[in-house]
Amino acid sequence: MKFACFERTVEALYKYVVPKPRAQCSKSEQLVVTFAAGYIAGVFCAVVSHPADTVVSKLNSAKGSTAVQAAKELGMAGLWKGLGPRIIMIGTLTGLQWYVYGNWKAYCGFGTS
């Protein structure tokens, strides 16, 4: 999911945000797009997976409970508790991963994403 989100975000950034065609962008500009797309992909994946991860954490602390019981006990607000810090952490880590990968590709002569 993260890869698909990243690729679609790169396409959208070049189509709607970057004021010139990708081929006319410098390597630095392309790497900024890579980082931004990676950050956005990380945020998307963090939001999608957060409720399930919260339920798993609850299950680990409440032995013998089921996923449905844990979700009911957490409630809708509880499923989303802690999402803000997770977005910052996962978005930044994912953006940096894609940035490093883009730099490595450029260094090897393959161009950036």
CSV table of N, CA, C and O in Angstrom, one decimal:
chain,number,residue,atom,x,y,z
A,1,MET,N,0.8,-1.2,0.0
A,1,MET,CA,0.0,0.0,0.0
A,1,MET,C,0.9,1.3,0.0
A,1,MET,O,0.6,2.2,-0.7
A,2,LYS,N,2.0,1.2,0.8
A,2,LYS,CA,2.8,2.4,0.9
A,2,LYS,C,3.5,2.7,-0.5
A,2,LYS,O,3.6,3.9,-0.8
A,3,PHE,N,3.9,1.7,-1.2
A,3,PHE,CA,4.5,1.9,-2.5
A,3,PHE,C,3.5,2.5,-3.5
A,3,PHE,O,3.8,3.5,-4.2
A,4,ALA,N,2.3,2.0,-3.5
A,4,ALA,CA,1.3,2.5,-4.4
A,4,ALA,C,0.9,4.0,-4.1
A,4,ALA,O,0.8,4.8,-5.0
A,5,CYS,N,0.8,4.2,-2.8
A,5,CYS,CA,0.5,5.6,-2.4
A,5,CYS,C,1.6,6.5,-2.7
A,5,CYS,O,1.4,7.7,-3.2
A,6,PHE,N,2.9,6.1,-2.5
A,6,PHE,CA,4.0,6.9,-2.9
A,6,PHE,C,4.0,7.2,-4.4
A,6,PHE,O,4.1,8.4,-4.8
A,7,GLU,N,3.8,6.2,-5.2
A,7,GLU,CA,3.9,6.5,-6.7
A,7,GLU,C,2.8,7.4,-7.1
A,7,GLU,O,3.0,8.3,-7.9
A,8,ARG,N,1.6,7.2,-6.6
A,8,ARG,CA,0.4,8.1,-7.0
A,8,ARG,C,0.7,9.5,-6.5
A,8,ARG,O,0.3,10.5,-7.2
A,9,THR,N,1.3,9.6,-5.3
A,9,THR,CA,1.5,11.0,-4.8
A,9,THR,C,2.6,11.7,-5.6
A,9,THR,O,2.5,12.9,-5.9
A,10,VAL,N,3.6,11.0,-6.0
A,10,VAL,CA,4.6,11.6,-6.9
A,10,VAL,C,4.0,12.1,-8.2
A,10,VAL,O,4.2,13.2,-8.6
A,11,GLU,N,3.1,11.3,-8.8
A,11,GLU,CA,2.4,11.7,-10.0
A,11,GLU,C,1.6,12.9,-9.7
A,11,GLU,O,1.6,13.9,-10.5
A,12,ALA,N,0.8,12.9,-8.6
A,12,ALA,CA,0.0,14.1,-8.3
A,12,ALA,C,0.8,15.3,-8.0
A,12,ALA,O,0.4,16.4,-8.5
A,13,LEU,N,1.9,15.2,-7.3
A,13,LEU,CA,2.7,16.4,-7.0
A,13,LEU,C,3.3,17.0,-8.3
A,13,LEU,O,3.3,18.2,-8.5
A,14,TYR,N,3.8,16.2,-9.2
A,14,TYR,CA,4.3,16.7,-10.5
A,14,TYR,C,3.1,17.3,-11.3
A,14,TYR,O,3.4,18.3,-12.1
A,15,LYS,N,2.0,16.7,-11.3
A,15,LYS,CA,0.9,17.2,-12.1
A,15,LYS,C,0.2,18.5,-11.5
A,15,LYS,O,-0.1,19.4,-12.3
A,16,TYR,N,0.1,18.6,-10.2
A,16,TYR,CA,-0.7,19.7,-9.6
A,16,TYR,C,0.1,20.7,-8.8
A,16,TYR,O,-0.4,21.8,-8.5
A,17,VAL,N,1.3,20.3,-8.3
A,17,VAL,CA,2.0,21.2,-7.4
A,17,VAL,C,3.3,21.8,-8.1
A,17,VAL,O,3.5,23.0,-8.0
A,18,VAL,N,4.1,21.0,-8.7
A,18,VAL,CA,5.4,21.4,-9.2
A,18,VAL,C,5.1,22.2,-10.5
A,18,VAL,O,4.4,21.7,-11.4
A,19,PRO,N,5.6,23.4,-10.6
A,19,PRO,CA,5.2,24.3,-11.7
A,19,PRO,C,5.9,24.0,-13.1
A,19,PRO,O,5.6,24.7,-14.1
A,20,LYS,N,6.8,23.0,-13.1
A,20,LYS,CA,7.4,22.6,-14.4
A,20,LYS,C,7.5,21.1,-14.5
A,20,LYS,O,7.3,20.4,-13.6
A,21,PRO,N,7.6,20.6,-15.8
A,21,PRO,CA,7.7,19.2,-16.0
A,21,PRO,C,8.8,18.5,-15.2
A,21,PRO,O,9.9,19.1,-15.0
A,22,ARG,N,8.6,17.3,-14.9
A,22,ARG,CA,9.6,16.5,-14.1
A,22,ARG,C,11.0,16.5,-14.8
A,22,ARG,O,12.0,16.7,-14.1
A,23,ALA,N,11.0,16.4,-16.1
A,23,ALA,CA,12.3,16.4,-16.8
A,23,ALA,C,13.1,17.7,-16.7
A,23,ALA,O,14.3,17.7,-16.8
A,24,GLN,N,12.4,18.8,-16.4
A,24,GLN,CA,13.1,20.1,-16.2
A,24,GLN,C,13.5,20.3,-14.8
A,24,GLN,O,14.1,21.4,-14.5
A,25,CYS,N,13.1,19.5,-13.9
A,25,CYS,CA,13.5,19.7,-12.5
A,25,CYS,C,14.9,19.2,-12.2
A,25,CYS,O,15.3,18.2,-12.8
A,26,SER,N,15.6,19.9,-11.3
A,26,SER,CA,16.9,19.5,-10.9
A,26,SER,C,16.8,18.3,-10.0
A,26,SER,O,15.7,17.9,-9.6
A,27,LYS,N,17.9,17.6,-9.8
A,27,LYS,CA,18.0,16.5,-8.9
A,27,LYS,C,17.5,16.9,-7.5
A,27,LYS,O,16.7,16.1,-6.9
A,28,SER,N,17.9,18.0,-7.1
A,28,SER,CA,17.5,18.5,-5.7
A,28,SER,C,16.0,18.7,-5.7
A,28,SER,O,15.3,18.3,-4.7
A,29,GLU,N,15.4,19.3,-6.7
A,29,GLU,CA,13.9,19.5,-6.7
A,29,GLU,C,13.2,18.1,-6.8
A,29,GLU,O,12.2,18.0,-6.1
A,30,GLN,N,13.7,17.2,-7.5
A,30,GLN,CA,13.1,15.9,-7.6
A,30,GLN,C,13.2,15.2,-6.3
A,30,GLN,O,12.3,14.5,-5.9
A,31,LEU,N,14.3,15.4,-5.5
A,31,LEU,CA,14.4,14.7,-4.2
A,31,LEU,C,13.5,15.4,-3.2
A,31,LEU,O,13.0,14.7,-2.3
A,32,VAL,N,13.2,16.6,-3.3
A,32,VAL,CA,12.2,17.3,-2.5
A,32,VAL,C,10.8,16.7,-2.7
A,32,VAL,O,10.1,16.3,-1.8
A,33,VAL,N,10.5,16.4,-4.0
A,33,VAL,CA,9.2,15.8,-4.3
A,33,VAL,C,9.2,14.3,-3.8
A,33,VAL,O,8.2,13.9,-3.2
A,34,THR,N,10.4,13.7,-3.9
A,34,THR,CA,10.5,12.3,-3.3
A,34,THR,C,10.2,12.3,-1.8
A,34,THR,O,9.4,11.5,-1.3
A,35,PHE,N,10.8,13.2,-1.1
A,35,PHE,CA,10.6,13.3,0.4
A,35,PHE,C,9.2,13.6,0.7
A,35,PHE,O,8.6,13.0,1.5
A,36,ALA,N,8.6,14.6,0.0
A,36,ALA,CA,7.2,15.0,0.3
A,36,ALA,C,6.3,13.8,0.0
A,36,ALA,O,5.3,13.6,0.8
A,37,ALA,N,6.5,13.1,-1.1
A,37,ALA,CA,5.6,12.0,-1.5
A,37,ALA,C,5.8,10.9,-0.4
A,37,ALA,O,4.8,10.2,0.0
A,38,GLY,N,7.0,10.6,0.0
A,38,GLY,CA,7.2,9.6,1.0
A,38,GLY,C,6.6,10.0,2.3
A,38,GLY,O,6.0,9.1,3.0
A,39,TYR,N,6.6,11.3,2.7
A,39,TYR,CA,6.0,11.7,3.9
A,39,TYR,C,4.5,11.5,3.9
A,39,TYR,O,3.8,11.0,4.8
A,40,ILE,N,3.9,11.9,2.7
A,40,ILE,CA,2.4,11.8,2.5
A,40,ILE,C,2.0,10.3,2.6
A,40,ILE,O,1.0,9.9,3.2
A,41,ALA,N,2.8,9.4,1.9
A,41,ALA,CA,2.5,8.0,1.9
A,41,ALA,C,2.6,7.4,3.3
A,41,ALA,O,1.8,6.6,3.7
A,42,GLY,N,3.6,7.9,4.1
A,42,GLY,CA,3.7,7.5,5.5
A,42,GLY,C,2.5,7.9,6.3
A,42,GLY,O,2.0,7.1,7.1
A,43,VAL,N,2.1,9.1,6.1
A,43,VAL,CA,0.9,9.6,6.9
A,43,VAL,C,-0.3,8.8,6.5
A,43,VAL,O,-1.1,8.4,7.4
A,44,PHE,N,-0.5,8.5,5.2
A,44,PHE,CA,-1.7,7.8,4.8
A,44,PHE,C,-1.7,6.4,5.4
A,44,PHE,O,-2.7,5.9,5.9
A,45,CYS,N,-0.5,5.7,5.4
A,45,CYS,CA,-0.4,4.4,5.9
A,45,CYS,C,-0.6,4.4,7.4
A,45,CYS,O,-1.2,3.5,8.0
A,46,ALA,N,-0.1,5.4,8.1
A,46,ALA,CA,-0.3,5.5,9.6
A,46,ALA,C,-1.8,5.7,9.9
A,46,ALA,O,-2.3,5.0,10.8
A,47,VAL,N,-2.5,6.5,9.2
A,47,VAL,CA,-3.9,6.7,9.4
A,47,VAL,C,-4.7,5.4,9.1
A,47,VAL,O,-5.6,5.0,9.9
A,48,VAL,N,-4.4,4.7,8.1
A,48,VAL,CA,-5.1,3.5,7.7
A,48,VAL,C,-4.9,2.4,8.8
A,48,VAL,O,-5.8,1.7,9.1
A,49,SER,N,-3.6,2.2,9.2
A,49,SER,CA,-3.3,1.1,10.1
A,49,SER,C,-3.5,1.4,11.6
A,49,SER,O,-3.5,0.5,12.4
A,50,HIS,N,-3.7,2.7,12.0
A,50,HIS,CA,-3.7,3.0,13.4
A,50,HIS,C,-4.8,2.3,14.2
A,50,HIS,O,-4.5,1.8,15.3
A,51,PRO,N,-6.0,2.3,13.8
A,51,PRO,CA,-7.1,1.7,14.6
A,51,PRO,C,-6.7,0.2,14.9
A,51,PRO,O,-6.9,-0.3,16.0
A,52,ALA,N,-6.3,-0.5,13.8
A,52,ALA,CA,-6.0,-1.9,14.0
A,52,ALA,C,-4.8,-2.1,15.0
A,52,ALA,O,-4.8,-3.0,15.8
A,53,ASP,N,-3.8,-1.3,14.8
A,53,ASP,CA,-2.6,-1.3,15.8
A,53,ASP,C,-3.0,-1.0,17.2
A,53,ASP,O,-2.5,-1.6,18.1
A,54,THR,N,-4.0,-0.1,17.4
A,54,THR,CA,-4.4,0.2,18.7
A,54,THR,C,-5.2,-1.0,19.3
A,54,THR,O,-5.0,-1.3,20.5
A,55,VAL,N,-6.0,-1.7,18.5
A,55,VAL,CA,-6.7,-2.9,19.0
A,55,VAL,C,-5.7,-3.9,19.4
A,55,VAL,O,-5.8,-4.6,20.4
A,56,VAL,N,-4.6,-4.1,18.6
A,56,VAL,CA,-3.6,-5.1,18.9
A,56,VAL,C,-2.9,-4.8,20.2
A,56,VAL,O,-2.7,-5.7,21.0
A,57,SER,N,-2.6,-3.5,20.4
A,57,SER,CA,-2.0,-3.1,21.6
A,57,SER,C,-2.9,-3.4,22.8
A,57,SER,O,-2.4,-3.9,23.9
A,58,LYS,N,-4.2,-3.2,22.6
A,58,LYS,CA,-5.1,-3.5,23.7
A,58,LYS,C,-5.2,-5.0,24.0
A,58,LYS,O,-5.3,-5.4,25.1
A,59,LEU,N,-5.2,-5.8,22.9
A,59,LEU,CA,-5.3,-7.2,23.1
A,59,LEU,C,-4.0,-7.7,23.8
A,59,LEU,O,-4.1,-8.7,24.6
A,60,ASN,N,-2.9,-7.1,23.6
A,60,ASN,CA,-1.7,-7.6,24.2
A,60,ASN,C,-1.7,-7.3,25.7
A,60,ASN,O,-1.1,-8.0,26.5
A,61,SER,N,-2.5,-6.3,26.1
A,61,SER,CA,-2.6,-5.9,27.6
A,61,SER,C,-3.8,-6.6,28.2
A,61,SER,O,-3.9,-6.6,29.5
A,62,ALA,N,-4.7,-7.0,27.5
A,62,ALA,CA,-5.9,-7.7,28.0
A,62,ALA,C,-6.0,-9.1,27.5
A,62,ALA,O,-6.8,-9.4,26.6
A,63,LYS,N,-5.3,-10.0,28.1
A,63,LYS,CA,-5.3,-11.4,27.7
A,63,LYS,C,-6.7,-12.0,27.7
A,63,LYS,O,-7.4,-11.7,28.6
A,64,GLY,N,-7.0,-12.8,26.7
A,64,GLY,CA,-8.3,-13.5,26.7
A,64,GLY,C,-9.4,-12.6,26.0
A,64,GLY,O,-10.5,-13.1,25.8
A,65,SER,N,-9.1,-11.4,25.7
A,65,SER,CA,-10.1,-10.5,25.0
A,65,SER,C,-10.1,-10.8,23.5
A,65,SER,O,-9.1,-11.2,23.0
A,66,THR,N,-11.2,-10.5,22.9
A,66,THR,CA,-11.2,-10.6,21.4
A,66,THR,C,-11.1,-9.2,20.8
A,66,THR,O,-11.2,-8.2,21.5
A,67,ALA,N,-10.8,-9.2,19.5
A,67,ALA,CA,-10.6,-7.9,18.8
A,67,ALA,C,-11.9,-7.0,18.9
A,67,ALA,O,-11.8,-5.8,19.1
A,68,VAL,N,-13.0,-7.6,18.8
A,68,VAL,CA,-14.3,-6.9,18.9
A,68,VAL,C,-14.5,-6.3,20.3
A,68,VAL,O,-14.9,-5.2,20.4
A,69,GLN,N,-14.2,-7.1,21.3
A,69,GLN,CA,-14.3,-6.6,22.7
A,69,GLN,C,-13.4,-5.5,22.9
A,69,GLN,O,-13.7,-4.5,23.5
A,70,ALA,N,-12.1,-5.6,22.4
A,70,ALA,CA,-11.1,-4.5,22.6
A,70,ALA,C,-11.6,-3.3,21.9
A,70,ALA,O,-11.5,-2.2,22.5
A,71,ALA,N,-12.1,-3.4,20.7
A,71,ALA,CA,-12.6,-2.2,19.9
A,71,ALA,C,-13.7,-1.5,20.6
A,71,ALA,O,-13.8,-0.3,20.7
A,72,LYS,N,-14.7,-2.3,21.2
A,72,LYS,CA,-15.8,-1.8,21.9
A,72,LYS,C,-15.3,-1.0,23.1
A,72,LYS,O,-15.8,0.0,23.5
A,73,GLU,N,-14.4,-1.7,23.8
A,73,GLU,CA,-13.9,-1.0,25.1
A,73,GLU,C,-13.1,0.3,24.8
A,73,GLU,O,-13.3,1.2,25.5
A,74,LEU,N,-12.4,0.3,23.7
A,74,LEU,CA,-11.7,1.5,23.3
A,74,LEU,C,-12.6,2.6,22.9
A,74,LEU,O,-12.4,3.8,23.1
A,75,GLY,N,-13.6,2.2,22.2
A,75,GLY,CA,-14.6,3.2,21.6
A,75,GLY,C,-13.9,3.9,20.4
A,75,GLY,O,-12.7,3.8,20.1
A,76,MET,N,-14.7,4.7,19.7
A,76,MET,CA,-14.3,5.4,18.5
A,76,MET,C,-13.1,6.3,18.8
A,76,MET,O,-12.1,6.3,18.1
A,77,ALA,N,-13.2,7.1,19.8
A,77,ALA,CA,-12.1,8.0,20.2
A,77,ALA,C,-10.9,7.3,20.6
A,77,ALA,O,-9.8,7.7,20.2
A,78,GLY,N,-11.0,6.2,21.3
A,78,GLY,CA,-9.9,5.4,21.7
A,78,GLY,C,-9.1,4.8,20.6
A,78,GLY,O,-7.9,4.6,20.7
A,79,LEU,N,-9.8,4.4,19.5
A,79,LEU,CA,-9.2,3.8,18.4
A,79,LEU,C,-8.2,4.8,17.7
A,79,LEU,O,-7.2,4.4,17.1
A,80,TRP,N,-8.5,6.1,17.9
A,80,TRP,CA,-7.7,7.1,17.2
A,80,TRP,C,-6.7,7.8,18.1
A,80,TRP,O,-5.9,8.7,17.7
A,81,LYS,N,-6.7,7.5,19.4
A,81,LYS,CA,-5.9,8.1,20.4
A,81,LYS,C,-4.4,7.9,20.0
A,81,LYS,O,-4.0,6.7,19.7
A,82,GLY,N,-3.6,8.9,20.0
A,82,GLY,CA,-2.2,8.8,19.7
A,82,GLY,C,-1.8,8.9,18.2
A,82,GLY,O,-0.7,8.7,17.9
A,83,LEU,N,-2.8,9.2,17.4
A,83,LEU,CA,-2.6,9.3,16.0
A,83,LEU,C,-1.6,10.4,15.6
A,83,LEU,O,-0.8,10.3,14.7
A,84,GLY,N,-1.7,11.6,16.3
A,84,GLY,CA,-0.9,12.7,16.0
A,84,GLY,C,0.6,12.4,16.0
A,84,GLY,O,1.3,12.6,15.1
A,85,PRO,N,1.1,11.9,17.2
A,85,PRO,CA,2.5,11.6,17.3
A,85,PRO,C,2.9,10.5,16.3
A,85,PRO,O,4.0,10.5,15.7
A,86,ARG,N,2.0,9.6,16.0
A,86,ARG,CA,2.3,8.5,15.1
A,86,ARG,C,2.5,9.1,13.7
A,86,ARG,O,3.4,8.7,12.9
A,87,ILE,N,1.6,10.0,13.3
A,87,ILE,CA,1.8,10.7,12.0
A,87,ILE,C,3.1,11.4,11.8
A,87,ILE,O,3.8,11.2,10.8
A,88,ILE,N,3.5,12.1,12.9
A,88,ILE,CA,4.8,12.8,12.8
A,88,ILE,C,5.9,11.8,12.7
A,88,ILE,O,6.8,11.9,11.8
A,89,MET,N,5.9,10.7,13.5
A,89,MET,CA,7.0,9.7,13.5
A,89,MET,C,7.0,9.0,12.1
A,89,MET,O,8.1,8.9,11.5
A,90,ILE,N,5.9,8.4,11.8
A,90,ILE,CA,5.9,7.5,10.6
A,90,ILE,C,6.0,8.3,9.3
A,90,ILE,O,6.8,7.9,8.4
A,91,GLY,N,5.4,9.5,9.2
A,91,GLY,CA,5.6,10.4,8.1
A,91,GLY,C,7.0,10.7,7.9
A,91,GLY,O,7.6,10.7,6.7
A,92,THR,N,7.7,11.2,8.9
A,92,THR,CA,9.1,11.6,8.8
A,92,THR,C,10.0,10.4,8.5
A,92,THR,O,10.8,10.5,7.6
A,93,LEU,N,9.8,9.3,9.1
A,93,LEU,CA,10.6,8.1,8.8
A,93,LEU,C,10.5,7.7,7.4
A,93,LEU,O,11.4,7.4,6.7
A,94,THR,N,9.2,7.6,6.9
A,94,THR,CA,9.0,7.1,5.6
A,94,THR,C,9.5,8.1,4.6
A,94,THR,O,10.1,7.8,3.6
A,95,GLY,N,9.3,9.4,4.8
A,95,GLY,CA,9.9,10.5,3.9
A,95,GLY,C,11.4,10.4,3.8
A,95,GLY,O,12.0,10.4,2.7
A,96,LEU,N,12.0,10.2,5.0
A,96,LEU,CA,13.5,10.0,5.0
A,96,LEU,C,13.9,8.7,4.2
A,96,LEU,O,14.9,8.7,3.5
A,97,GLN,N,13.2,7.6,4.4
A,97,GLN,CA,13.5,6.4,3.7
A,97,GLN,C,13.5,6.6,2.2
A,97,GLN,O,14.4,6.2,1.5
A,98,TRP,N,12.4,7.2,1.7
A,98,TRP,CA,12.3,7.5,0.3
A,98,TRP,C,13.4,8.5,-0.2
A,98,TRP,O,13.9,8.3,-1.3
A,99,TYR,N,13.7,9.4,0.6
A,99,TYR,CA,14.7,10.4,0.3
A,99,TYR,C,16.1,9.7,0.1
A,99,TYR,O,16.8,10.0,-0.8
A,100,VAL,N,16.4,8.9,1.1
A,100,VAL,CA,17.7,8.1,1.0
A,100,VAL,C,17.7,7.2,-0.2
A,100,VAL,O,18.7,7.2,-0.9
A,101,TYR,N,16.6,6.5,-0.4
A,101,TYR,CA,16.5,5.7,-1.6
A,101,TYR,C,16.6,6.5,-2.9
A,101,TYR,O,17.3,6.1,-3.8
A,102,GLY,N,16.0,7.7,-3.0
A,102,GLY,CA,16.1,8.5,-4.2
A,102,GLY,C,17.6,9.0,-4.4
A,102,GLY,O,18.0,9.1,-5.5
A,103,ASN,N,18.2,9.4,-3.3
A,103,ASN,CA,19.7,9.8,-3.4
A,103,ASN,C,20.5,8.6,-3.9
A,103,ASN,O,21.4,8.8,-4.7
A,104,TRP,N,20.3,7.4,-3.4
A,104,TRP,CA,21.0,6.2,-3.8
A,104,TRP,C,20.8,6.0,-5.3
A,104,TRP,O,21.7,5.7,-6.0
A,105,LYS,N,19.6,6.0,-5.7
A,105,LYS,CA,19.3,5.8,-7.1
A,105,LYS,C,20.0,6.9,-8.0
A,105,LYS,O,20.6,6.5,-9.0
A,106,ALA,N,20.0,8.1,-7.6
A,106,ALA,CA,20.6,9.2,-8.3
A,106,ALA,C,22.1,9.0,-8.3
A,106,ALA,O,22.8,9.1,-9.4
A,107,TYR,N,22.7,8.6,-7.2
A,107,TYR,CA,24.1,8.3,-7.1
A,107,TYR,C,24.5,7.2,-8.1
A,107,TYR,O,25.6,7.2,-8.7
A,108,CYS,N,23.7,6.1,-8.2
A,108,CYS,CA,24.0,5.0,-9.1
A,108,CYS,C,23.6,5.3,-10.6
A,108,CYS,O,23.9,4.5,-11.4
A,109,GLY,N,23.1,6.5,-10.8
A,109,GLY,CA,22.8,6.9,-12.2
A,109,GLY,C,21.4,6.5,-12.7
A,109,GLY,O,21.2,6.5,-13.9
A,110,PHE,N,20.5,6.1,-11.8
A,110,PHE,CA,19.2,5.7,-12.3
A,110,PHE,C,18.2,6.8,-12.2
A,110,PHE,O,17.0,6.6,-12.6
A,111,GLY,N,18.5,8.0,-11.8
A,111,GLY,CA,17.5,9.0,-11.6
A,111,GLY,C,16.7,8.9,-10.4
A,111,GLY,O,16.9,8.0,-9.6
A,112,THR,N,15.9,9.8,-10.1
A,112,THR,CA,15.1,9.8,-8.9
A,112,THR,C,13.7,9.4,-9.2
A,112,THR,O,13.3,9.2,-10.4
A,113,SER,N,12.8,9.3,-8.2
A,113,SER,CA,11.4,8.8,-8.3
A,113,SER,C,10.6,9.9,-8.9
A,113,SER,O,10.9,11.1,-8.8
